[in-house]
C-alpha positions in Angstrom: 134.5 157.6 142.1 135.2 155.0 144.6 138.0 153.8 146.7 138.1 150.6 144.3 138.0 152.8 141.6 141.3 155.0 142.6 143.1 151.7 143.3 142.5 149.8 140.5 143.6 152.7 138.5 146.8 153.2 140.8 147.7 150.1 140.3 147.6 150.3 136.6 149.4 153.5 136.3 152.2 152.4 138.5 152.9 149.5 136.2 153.6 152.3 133.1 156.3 154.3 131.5 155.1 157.4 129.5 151.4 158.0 130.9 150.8 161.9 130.7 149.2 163.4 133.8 148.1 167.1 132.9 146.2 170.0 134.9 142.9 170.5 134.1 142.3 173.8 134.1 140.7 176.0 131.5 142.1 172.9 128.8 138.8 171.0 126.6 138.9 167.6 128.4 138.2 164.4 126.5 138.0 160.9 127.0 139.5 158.4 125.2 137.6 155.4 125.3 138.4 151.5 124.1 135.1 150.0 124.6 136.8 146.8 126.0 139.4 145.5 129.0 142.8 147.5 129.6 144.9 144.4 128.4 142.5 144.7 125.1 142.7 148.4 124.8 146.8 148.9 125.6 147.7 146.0 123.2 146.3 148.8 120.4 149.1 151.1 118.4 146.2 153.1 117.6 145.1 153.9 120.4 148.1 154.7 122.1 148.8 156.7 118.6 145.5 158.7 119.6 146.2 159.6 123.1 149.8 160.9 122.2 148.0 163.4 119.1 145.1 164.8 121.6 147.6 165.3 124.8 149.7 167.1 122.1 147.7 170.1 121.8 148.8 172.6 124.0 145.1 173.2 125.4 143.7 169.5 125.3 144.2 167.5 128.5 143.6 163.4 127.4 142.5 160.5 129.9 142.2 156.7 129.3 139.1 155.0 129.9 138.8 151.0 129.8 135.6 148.7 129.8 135.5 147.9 133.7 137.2 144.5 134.5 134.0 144.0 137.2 130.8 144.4 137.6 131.5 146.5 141.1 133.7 148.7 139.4 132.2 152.4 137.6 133.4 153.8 134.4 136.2 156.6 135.1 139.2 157.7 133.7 142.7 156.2 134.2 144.4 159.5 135.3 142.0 161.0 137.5 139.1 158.9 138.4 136.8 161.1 136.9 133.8 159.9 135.7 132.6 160.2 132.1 130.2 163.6 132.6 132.7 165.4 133.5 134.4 165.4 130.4 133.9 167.8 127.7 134.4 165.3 124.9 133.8 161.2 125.1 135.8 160.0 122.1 135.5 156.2 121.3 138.1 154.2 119.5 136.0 151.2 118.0 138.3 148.3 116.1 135.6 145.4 116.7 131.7 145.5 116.3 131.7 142.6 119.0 132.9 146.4 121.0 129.7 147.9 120.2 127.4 146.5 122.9 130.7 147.6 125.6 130.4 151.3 124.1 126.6 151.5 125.0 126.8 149.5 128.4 129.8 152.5 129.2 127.2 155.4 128.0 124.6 153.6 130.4 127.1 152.9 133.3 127.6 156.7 133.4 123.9 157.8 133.6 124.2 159.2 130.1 121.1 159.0 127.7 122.1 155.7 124.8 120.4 158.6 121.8 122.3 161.5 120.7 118.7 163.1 119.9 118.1 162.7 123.8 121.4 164.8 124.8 121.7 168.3 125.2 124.1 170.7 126.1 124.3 169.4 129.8 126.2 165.9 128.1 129.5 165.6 126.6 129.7 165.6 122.8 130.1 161.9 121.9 132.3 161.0 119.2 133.4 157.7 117.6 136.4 156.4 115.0 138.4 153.7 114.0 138.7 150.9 111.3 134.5 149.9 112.6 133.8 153.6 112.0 135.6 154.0 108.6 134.2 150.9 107.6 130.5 151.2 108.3 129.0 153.6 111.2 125.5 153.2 110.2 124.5 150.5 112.8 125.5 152.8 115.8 124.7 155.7 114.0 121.4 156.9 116.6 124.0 156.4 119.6 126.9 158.8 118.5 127.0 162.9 117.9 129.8 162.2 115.0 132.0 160.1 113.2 135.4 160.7 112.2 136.3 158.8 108.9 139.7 158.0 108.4 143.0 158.4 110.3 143.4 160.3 113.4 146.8 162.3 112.3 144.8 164.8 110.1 141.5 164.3 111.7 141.7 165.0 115.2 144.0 169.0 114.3 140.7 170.7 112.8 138.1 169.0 115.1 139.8 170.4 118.2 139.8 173.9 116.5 136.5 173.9 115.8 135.5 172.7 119.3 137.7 175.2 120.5 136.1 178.5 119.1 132.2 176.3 119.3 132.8 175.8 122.7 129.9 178.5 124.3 127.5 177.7 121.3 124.4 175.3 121.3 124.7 172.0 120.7 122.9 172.0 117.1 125.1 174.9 116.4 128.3 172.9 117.3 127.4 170.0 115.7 126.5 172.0 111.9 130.3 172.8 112.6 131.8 169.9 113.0 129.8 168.7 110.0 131.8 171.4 107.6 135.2 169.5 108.5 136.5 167.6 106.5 136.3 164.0 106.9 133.3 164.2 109.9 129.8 162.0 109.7 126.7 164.4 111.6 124.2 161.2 111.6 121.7 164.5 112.9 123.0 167.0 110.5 122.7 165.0 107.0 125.3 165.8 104.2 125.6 164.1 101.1 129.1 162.8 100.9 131.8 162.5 103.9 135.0 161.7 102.3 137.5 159.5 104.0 140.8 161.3 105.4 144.2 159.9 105.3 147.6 160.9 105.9 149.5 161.3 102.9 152.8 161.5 104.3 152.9 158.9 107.6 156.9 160.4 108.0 155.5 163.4 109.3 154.1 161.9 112.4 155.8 159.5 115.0 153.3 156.4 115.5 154.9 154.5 117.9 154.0 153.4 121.7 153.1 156.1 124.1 152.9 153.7 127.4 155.0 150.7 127.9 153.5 148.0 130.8 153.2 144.5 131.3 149.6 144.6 131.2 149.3 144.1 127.2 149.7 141.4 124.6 153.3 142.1 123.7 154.3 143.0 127.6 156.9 146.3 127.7 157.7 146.1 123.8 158.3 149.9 121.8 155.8 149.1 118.8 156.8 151.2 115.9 154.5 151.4 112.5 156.9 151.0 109.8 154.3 150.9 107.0 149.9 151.7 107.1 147.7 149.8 104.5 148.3 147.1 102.2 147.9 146.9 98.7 147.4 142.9 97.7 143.6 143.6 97.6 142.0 140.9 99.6 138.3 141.3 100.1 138.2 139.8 103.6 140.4 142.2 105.1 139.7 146.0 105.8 142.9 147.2 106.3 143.2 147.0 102.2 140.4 149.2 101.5 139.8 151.7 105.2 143.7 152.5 105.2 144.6 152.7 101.4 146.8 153.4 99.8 150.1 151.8 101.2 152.2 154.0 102.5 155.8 153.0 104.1 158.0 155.1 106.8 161.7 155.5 105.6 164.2 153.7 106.9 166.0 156.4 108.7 162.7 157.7 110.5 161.7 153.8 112.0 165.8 153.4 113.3 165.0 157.6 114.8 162.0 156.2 116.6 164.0 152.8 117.5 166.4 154.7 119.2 164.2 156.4 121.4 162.4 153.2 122.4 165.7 151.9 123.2 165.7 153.9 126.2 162.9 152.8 127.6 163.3 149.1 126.7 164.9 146.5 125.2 162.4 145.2 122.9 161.3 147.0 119.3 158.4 145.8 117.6 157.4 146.3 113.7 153.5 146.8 113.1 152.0 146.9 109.7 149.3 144.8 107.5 152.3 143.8 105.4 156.0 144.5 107.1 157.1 142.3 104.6 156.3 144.4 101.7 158.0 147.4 102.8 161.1 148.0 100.2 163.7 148.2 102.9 162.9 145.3 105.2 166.4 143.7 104.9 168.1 147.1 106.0 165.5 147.6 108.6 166.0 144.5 110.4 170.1 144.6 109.7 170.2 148.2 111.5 167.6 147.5 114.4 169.9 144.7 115.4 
């Protein structure tokens, strides 16, 4: 990558608290991409939910990749620079289909072929999720290796095992693999039915902010997901039917997580479809104050 590269990146990581910087060596690399601007991508709980899961495993090293902010810039990873081939794994998080035509312009940026039928063993394995994904991954089905359907929490564990011991095998052989997991889409590899995943416990995981900065719609705020789904049922809105059924974090686990965002800053933020609904709000809002 380029000098303008490295600096724009350098900039942004300055401006961060919690960015994980790990060594590359003999760990399965993969990208995390938001197909759109780092203000775009950074503003996303999800994302930032994602990149704290993969950089969890003890053999998985995780960098950020952003849509560039101009058109002299190349695609590369936050971190390190790198560009996209040479990662092991591209992994796109995809909230908006306006996203879509970002995703491919990234793929071509890099000098990697748009069709998964045109990619061998020399390209990363290209993967895609997210409330798009969950919702309807037909439309960018020829583009992408796999889908993952559902939420990344019990997802992303038995992917990375099974690209762990795949790892020397042919693509085709890799990707029959990833089709017997639970909750994966093989556009190549058809199956008849690829059932949605979802956590049925959210207290065993933390989803809360990874990275505070500036840079991001609610600027240096510790974002904590007191509740996932909704169930009022309105047919406009996916988060009723891709993140069903509701599910609420106890009171005592969001004021845990609040009190480790408190050392990093003094601003807590709720996320939800419907914080309202959640049983406890009063006692929530009583103790976070």
């Amino acid at each position: 990558m380029g000098w303008e590269e490295e600096r724009a990146n350098r900039q942004k990581l300055s401006g961060e608290k919690g960015s994980i910087c790990k060594d590359w060596g003999g760990n399965i690399s993969v990208a995390l991409i938001h197909p759109n601007l780092y203000f775009v991508g950074m503003s996303s709980l999800g994302f930032q939910t994602i990149y704290g899961i993969l950089n969890g495993f003890p053999r998985v090293v995780c960098e950020r990749v952003f849509y560039p902010s101009s058109d002299n810039l190349q695609v590369a990873s936050l971190e390190s620079s790198r560009p996209l081939m040479d990662f092991s794994i591209l992994a796109f998080s995809l909230s908006y289909e306006i996203d879509y035509v970002n995703a491919i312009e990234i793929l071509r940026k890099s000098g990697i072929p748009l069709l998964s039928k045109d990619r061998d063993e020399r390209y990363p394995l290209i993967i895609a999720g997210g409330p798009c994904v969950i919702s309807n991954p037909e439309p960018i089905s020829p583009f992408f290796d796999a889908f993952a359907l559902g939420e990344a929490e019990v997802l992303l564990p038995p992917f990375i095992e099974c690209f762990q011991s795949h790892i020397h095998v042919s693509r085709h052989e890799l990707l029959q693999s990833i089709l017997r997991v639970p909750g994966y889409y093989v556009p190549s590899e058809k199956r008849e039915k690829v059932m949605r995943q979802w956590a049925k416990d959210i207290n065993a995981f933390d989803t809360t902010s990874i990275v505070l900065t500036a840079d991001t719609e609610l600027n240096n705020m510790f974002l904590i997901e007191a509740e996932r789904g909704c169930e009022r049922g309105c047919r406009f809105c996916l988060a009723g039917s891709a993140f069903r059924p509701m599910r609420h974090r106890t009171l005592e686990r969001i004021i845990q997580s609040a009190v480790r965002g408190l050392n990093l800053t003094r601003k807590i933020g709720l996320v939800g479809a419907a914080i309202l609904d959640h049983p406890r709000i009063e006692d929530i809002v009583v103790d976070l104050v």
